[in-house]
Amino acid sequence: MRVLYIHSVSQFGGSSKSMCEMIKAMPEGAVEGTIICPRGQAAEQFEKIGLDVITAMGVSQWDLTKYGQYKGLRWLILLREILRIPFSFWALFRAKKKGPFDIIHANDIVFTPLALFAKWLFKVPLVLHVRCLVSEQHYSGINGFLFRKIAKHVDQLIVIDKAVQNTLPDFCKSR
């Protein structure tokens, strides 16, 4: 199986380490993986475990999490994410040249917009890993729009624990 992973953390920490552990736990030769991520320690570790690494100057996100919501001055963070969009798209188009892929695995819910674009671009199933408590503003504005897209277009949600699952809107929990 050929998997395209999307990951945004350059430092090797919790999400990077758990992704490495997941990939190393798969039977040898069962998965051929390519990962899009920023340059840094995580990319180096992904390369060491045999992933084909496509680095980007940043991987664009939309923060749906409970503690990272856009409000007040945090809206300025959105400027950084907007600037990362071309680099993220460029990385996806570079990955397209390495395809085809059988599945896309986005390593957190914050990648929903980019992951949905990747699903459209590659025309393959999308697995979305949910690692963070999500915002309680499920039905409003852009978050509401994204949660409805998750419910409609994400083929499988992997939720890290019950606490995180309880923060998801009911219409997403059956994914």
PDB file of C-alpha atoms in Angstrom:
ATOM      1  CA  MET A   1       0.000   0.000   0.000  1.00  0.00           C
ATOM      2  CA  ARG A   2       1.317   3.462  -0.903  1.00  0.00           C
ATOM      3  CA  VAL A   3       0.491   6.112   1.706  1.00  0.00           C
ATOM      4  CA  LEU A   4       0.898   9.869   1.534  1.00  0.00           C
ATOM      5  CA  TYR A   5       1.308  11.285   5.039  1.00  0.00           C
ATOM      6  CA  ILE A   6       0.817  14.971   5.893  1.00  0.00           C
ATOM      7  CA  HIS A   7       2.586  16.280   9.002  1.00  0.00           C
ATOM      8  CA  SER A   8       3.512  19.836  10.052  1.00  0.00           C
ATOM      9  CA  VAL A   9       5.833  19.658  13.023  1.00  0.00           C
ATOM     10  CA  SER A  10       9.528  20.165  12.320  1.00  0.00           C
ATOM     11  CA  GLN A  11      10.678  19.194  15.828  1.00  0.00           C
ATOM     12  CA  PHE A  12      10.729  15.530  16.751  1.00  0.00           C
ATOM     13  CA  GLY A  13       8.156  15.264  19.534  1.00  0.00           C
ATOM     14  CA  GLY A  14       4.867  13.608  20.464  1.00  0.00           C
ATOM     15  CA  SER A  15       3.002  13.481  17.136  1.00  0.00           C
ATOM     16  CA  SER A  16       6.190  12.789  15.147  1.00  0.00           C
ATOM     17  CA  LYS A  17       7.273  10.041  17.513  1.00  0.00           C
ATOM     18  CA  SER A  18       3.852   8.340  17.510  1.00  0.00           C
ATOM     19  CA  MET A  19       3.801   8.454  13.701  1.00  0.00           C
ATOM     20  CA  CYS A  20       7.229   6.805  13.573  1.00  0.00           C
ATOM     21  CA  GLU A  21       6.119   4.134  16.047  1.00  0.00           C
ATOM     22  CA  MET A  22       2.965   3.451  14.004  1.00  0.00           C
ATOM     23  CA  ILE A  23       4.943   3.085  10.782  1.00  0.00           C
ATOM     24  CA  LYS A  24       7.642   0.895  12.385  1.00  0.00           C
ATOM     25  CA  ALA A  25       4.925  -1.389  13.816  1.00  0.00           C
ATOM     26  CA  MET A  26       3.638  -2.241  10.320  1.00  0.00           C
ATOM     27  CA  PRO A  27       4.867  -5.444   8.733  1.00  0.00           C
ATOM     28  CA  GLU A  28       8.011  -4.898   6.690  1.00  0.00           C
ATOM     29  CA  GLY A  29       7.167  -4.129   3.075  1.00  0.00           C
ATOM     30  CA  ALA A  30       3.444  -3.667   3.755  1.00  0.00           C
ATOM     31  CA  VAL A  31       3.511   0.117   3.389  1.00  0.00           C
ATOM     32  CA  GLU A  32       5.509   2.403   1.159  1.00  0.00           C
ATOM     33  CA  GLY A  33       5.205   5.897   2.590  1.00  0.00           C
ATOM     34  CA  THR A  34       5.842   9.418   1.416  1.00  0.00           C
ATOM     35  CA  ILE A  35       5.503  12.259   3.913  1.00  0.00           C
ATOM     36  CA  ILE A  36       5.070  15.977   3.430  1.00  0.00           C
ATOM     37  CA  CYS A  37       6.538  17.913   6.365  1.00  0.00           C
ATOM     38  CA  PRO A  38       8.791  20.866   7.198  1.00  0.00           C
ATOM     39  CA  ARG A  39      12.574  20.489   7.318  1.00  0.00           C
ATOM     40  CA  GLY A  40      13.901  19.600  10.746  1.00  0.00           C
ATOM     41  CA  GLN A  41      14.415  16.806  13.240  1.00  0.00           C
ATOM     42  CA  ALA A  42      11.088  15.123  12.428  1.00  0.00           C
ATOM     43  CA  ALA A  43      11.906  14.970   8.701  1.00  0.00           C
ATOM     44  CA  GLU A  44      15.278  13.422   9.543  1.00  0.00           C
ATOM     45  CA  GLN A  45      13.622  10.753  11.711  1.00  0.00           C
ATOM     46  CA  PHE A  46      11.023  10.009   9.044  1.00  0.00           C
ATOM     47  CA  GLU A  47      13.829   9.510   6.534  1.00  0.00           C
ATOM     48  CA  LYS A  48      15.647   7.171   8.958  1.00  0.00           C
ATOM     49  CA  ILE A  49      12.616   4.875   9.189  1.00  0.00           C
ATOM     50  CA  GLY A  50      12.391   4.667   5.400  1.00  0.00           C
ATOM     51  CA  LEU A  51       9.840   7.278   4.402  1.00  0.00           C
ATOM     52  CA  ASP A  52      10.308   9.296   1.236  1.00  0.00           C
ATOM     53  CA  VAL A  53      10.329  12.860   2.630  1.00  0.00           C
ATOM     54  CA  ILE A  54       9.054  15.889   0.757  1.00  0.00           C
ATOM     55  CA  THR A  55       9.939  19.008   2.722  1.00  0.00           C
ATOM     56  CA  ALA A  56       7.967  22.236   2.570  1.00  0.00           C
ATOM     57  CA  MET A  57       8.631  25.699   4.000  1.00  0.00           C
ATOM     58  CA  GLY A  58       5.600  25.015   6.162  1.00  0.00           C
ATOM     59  CA  VAL A  59       2.415  22.971   5.994  1.00  0.00           C
ATOM     60  CA  SER A  60      -0.711  25.106   6.077  1.00  0.00           C
ATOM     61  CA  GLN A  61      -3.232  24.521   8.874  1.00  0.00           C
ATOM     62  CA  TRP A  62      -6.590  25.767  10.080  1.00  0.00           C
ATOM     63  CA  ASP A  63      -6.779  25.521  13.854  1.00  0.00           C
ATOM     64  CA  LEU A  64      -9.975  23.712  14.909  1.00  0.00           C
ATOM     65  CA  THR A  65      -8.630  22.936  18.369  1.00  0.00           C
ATOM     66  CA  LYS A  66     -10.105  24.038  21.658  1.00  0.00           C
ATOM     67  CA  TYR A  67      -7.019  25.879  22.865  1.00  0.00           C
ATOM     68  CA  GLY A  68      -5.770  27.321  19.602  1.00  0.00           C
ATOM     69  CA  GLN A  69      -8.875  29.074  18.365  1.00  0.00           C
ATOM     70  CA  TYR A  70      -8.554  32.213  16.295  1.00  0.00           C
ATOM     71  CA  LYS A  71      -9.639  35.088  18.490  1.00  0.00           C
ATOM     72  CA  GLY A  72      -8.123  38.418  19.359  1.00  0.00           C
ATOM     73  CA  LEU A  73      -4.466  38.659  18.335  1.00  0.00           C
ATOM     74  CA  ARG A  74      -4.406  34.938  17.451  1.00  0.00           C
ATOM     75  CA  TRP A  75      -5.995  35.907  14.134  1.00  0.00           C
ATOM     76  CA  LEU A  76      -2.506  37.130  13.165  1.00  0.00           C
ATOM     77  CA  ILE A  77      -1.380  33.490  13.129  1.00  0.00           C
ATOM     78  CA  LEU A  78      -3.704  33.019  10.184  1.00  0.00           C
ATOM     79  CA  LEU A  79      -1.392  35.245   8.114  1.00  0.00           C
ATOM     80  CA  ARG A  80       1.407  32.697   8.607  1.00  0.00           C
ATOM     81  CA  GLU A  81      -0.912  29.891   7.505  1.00  0.00           C
ATOM     82  CA  ILE A  82      -2.005  31.818   4.415  1.00  0.00           C
ATOM     83  CA  LEU A  83       1.661  32.327   3.507  1.00  0.00           C
ATOM     84  CA  ARG A  84       2.212  28.565   3.828  1.00  0.00           C
ATOM     85  CA  ILE A  85      -0.538  27.656   1.342  1.00  0.00           C
ATOM     86  CA  PRO A  86       1.614  27.913  -1.827  1.00  0.00           C
ATOM     87  CA  PHE A  87       4.389  25.825  -0.209  1.00  0.00           C
ATOM     88  CA  SER A  88       1.850  23.217   0.888  1.00  0.00           C
ATOM     89  CA  PHE A  89       0.289  23.018  -2.565  1.00  0.00           C
ATOM     90  CA  TRP A  90       3.743  22.824  -4.179  1.00  0.00           C
ATOM     91  CA  ALA A  91       4.606  19.884  -1.896  1.00  0.00           C
ATOM     92  CA  LEU A  92       1.360  18.128  -2.875  1.00  0.00           C
ATOM     93  CA  PHE A  93       2.104  18.605  -6.576  1.00  0.00           C
ATOM     94  CA  ARG A  94       5.623  17.229  -6.037  1.00  0.00           C
ATOM     95  CA  ALA A  95       4.041  14.238  -4.287  1.00  0.00           C
ATOM     96  CA  LYS A  96       1.649  13.808  -7.225  1.00  0.00           C
ATOM     97  CA  LYS A  97       4.673  13.159  -9.456  1.00  0.00           C
ATOM     98  CA  LYS A  98       5.727  10.344  -7.074  1.00  0.00           C
ATOM     99  CA  GLY A  99       2.252   8.793  -6.998  1.00  0.00           C
ATOM    100  CA  PRO A 100      -0.036   7.100  -7.372  1.00  0.00           C
ATOM    101  CA  PHE A 101      -1.013   6.682  -3.721  1.00  0.00           C
ATOM    102  CA  ASP A 102      -3.630   4.379  -2.268  1.00  0.00           C
ATOM    103  CA  ILE A 103      -4.507   6.517   0.745  1.00  0.00           C
ATOM    104  CA  ILE A 104      -3.773   9.869   2.408  1.00  0.00           C
ATOM    105  CA  HIS A 105      -3.135  10.063   6.162  1.00  0.00           C
ATOM    106  CA  ALA A 106      -3.311  13.584   7.653  1.00  0.00           C
ATOM    107  CA  ASN A 107      -1.674  13.486  11.071  1.00  0.00           C
ATOM    108  CA  ASP A 108      -4.017  15.990  12.759  1.00  0.00           C
ATOM    109  CA  ILE A 109      -7.391  17.641  12.327  1.00  0.00           C
ATOM    110  CA  VAL A 110      -5.717  21.009  11.743  1.00  0.00           C
ATOM    111  CA  PHE A 111      -4.849  19.783   8.239  1.00  0.00           C
ATOM    112  CA  THR A 112      -8.490  19.420   7.224  1.00  0.00           C
ATOM    113  CA  PRO A 113      -8.457  22.038   4.410  1.00  0.00           C
ATOM    114  CA  LEU A 114      -5.153  20.787   2.976  1.00  0.00           C
ATOM    115  CA  ALA A 115      -6.158  17.134   3.410  1.00  0.00           C
ATOM    116  CA  LEU A 116      -9.470  17.705   1.621  1.00  0.00           C
ATOM    117  CA  PHE A 117      -7.599  19.364  -1.240  1.00  0.00           C
ATOM    118  CA  ALA A 118      -5.200  16.396  -1.334  1.00  0.00           C
ATOM    119  CA  LYS A 119      -8.146  13.975  -1.436  1.00  0.00           C
ATOM    120  CA  TRP A 120      -9.563  15.874  -4.404  1.00  0.00           C
ATOM    121  CA  LEU A 121      -6.144  16.015  -6.125  1.00  0.00           C
ATOM    122  CA  PHE A 122      -5.257  12.345  -5.619  1.00  0.00           C
ATOM    123  CA  LYS A 123      -8.785  10.869  -5.727  1.00  0.00           C
ATOM    124  CA  VAL A 124      -8.035   8.385  -2.919  1.00  0.00           C
ATOM    125  CA  PRO A 125      -9.485   7.716   0.559  1.00  0.00           C
ATOM    126  CA  LEU A 126      -8.563  10.116   3.357  1.00  0.00           C
ATOM    127  CA  VAL A 127      -7.726   9.140   6.934  1.00  0.00           C
ATOM    128  CA  LEU A 128      -7.754  12.034   9.381  1.00  0.00           C
ATOM    129  CA  HIS A 129      -6.036  11.624  12.739  1.00  0.00           C
ATOM    130  CA  VAL A 130      -7.645  13.687  15.526  1.00  0.00           C
ATOM    131  CA  ARG A 131      -5.111  14.358  18.287  1.00  0.00           C
ATOM    132  CA  CYS A 132      -6.446  17.495  19.989  1.00  0.00           C
ATOM    133  CA  LEU A 133      -9.598  18.523  21.772  1.00  0.00           C
ATOM    134  CA  VAL A 134     -11.577  20.395  19.140  1.00  0.00           C
ATOM    135  CA  SER A 135     -13.331  23.719  19.409  1.00  0.00           C
ATOM    136  CA  GLU A 136     -16.789  23.840  20.929  1.00  0.00           C
ATOM    137  CA  GLN A 137     -17.843  26.122  18.065  1.00  0.00           C
ATOM    138  CA  HIS A 138     -18.808  23.150  15.873  1.00  0.00           C
ATOM    139  CA  TYR A 139     -21.622  24.644  13.920  1.00  0.00           C
ATOM    140  CA  SER A 140     -20.490  28.201  13.319  1.00  0.00           C
ATOM    141  CA  GLY A 141     -18.556  29.853  10.530  1.00  0.00           C
ATOM    142  CA  ILE A 142     -15.566  28.172   8.969  1.00  0.00           C
ATOM    143  CA  ASN A 143     -15.330  25.512  11.699  1.00  0.00           C
ATOM    144  CA  GLY A 144     -18.909  24.419  11.027  1.00  0.00           C
ATOM    145  CA  PHE A 145     -18.180  24.295   7.305  1.00  0.00           C
ATOM    146  CA  LEU A 146     -15.044  22.179   7.899  1.00  0.00           C
ATOM    147  CA  PHE A 147     -16.788  19.769  10.255  1.00  0.00           C
ATOM    148  CA  ARG A 148     -19.524  19.218   7.652  1.00  0.00           C
ATOM    149  CA  LYS A 149     -16.780  18.540   5.054  1.00  0.00           C
ATOM    150  CA  ILE A 150     -15.136  16.083   7.455  1.00  0.00           C
ATOM    151  CA  ALA A 151     -18.452  14.279   7.894  1.00  0.00           C
ATOM    152  CA  LYS A 152     -18.981  14.111   4.126  1.00  0.00           C
ATOM    153  CA  HIS A 153     -15.485  13.516   2.704  1.00  0.00           C
ATOM    154  CA  VAL A 154     -13.208  11.939   5.328  1.00  0.00           C
ATOM    155  CA  ASP A 155     -13.233   8.177   4.943  1.00  0.00           C
ATOM    156  CA  GLN A 156     -11.888   7.349   8.412  1.00  0.00           C
ATOM    157  CA  LEU A 157     -11.264   9.330  11.580  1.00  0.00           C
ATOM    158  CA  ILE A 158      -8.670   8.024  14.008  1.00  0.00           C
ATOM    159  CA  VAL A 159      -9.367   9.627  17.369  1.00  0.00           C
ATOM    160  CA  ILE A 160      -6.570   9.495  19.930  1.00  0.00           C
ATOM    161  CA  ASP A 161      -8.808   9.001  22.984  1.00  0.00           C
ATOM    162  CA  LYS A 162     -12.309   9.271  24.434  1.00  0.00           C
ATOM    163  CA  ALA A 163     -11.799  12.851  25.662  1.00  0.00           C
ATOM    164  CA  VAL A 164     -10.980  13.993  22.132  1.00  0.00           C
ATOM    165  CA  GLN A 165     -13.864  11.961  20.689  1.00  0.00           C
ATOM    166  CA  ASN A 166     -16.286  13.659  23.080  1.00  0.00           C
ATOM    167  CA  THR A 167     -15.376  17.074  21.634  1.00  0.00           C
ATOM    168  CA  LEU A 168     -16.283  16.072  18.079  1.00  0.00           C
ATOM    169  CA  PRO A 169     -19.714  17.001  16.729  1.00  0.00           C
ATOM    170  CA  ASP A 170     -22.064  14.001  16.783  1.00  0.00           C
ATOM    171  CA  PHE A 171     -22.324  13.946  12.987  1.00  0.00           C
ATOM    172  CA  CYS A 172     -18.560  13.341  12.735  1.00  0.00           C
ATOM    173  CA  LYS A 173     -18.267  10.611  15.351  1.00  0.00           C
ATOM    174  CA  SER A 174     -19.507   7.857  13.045  1.00  0.00           C
ATOM    175  CA  ARG A 175     -16.653   8.351  10.538  1.00  0.00           C
TER     176      ARG A 175
END
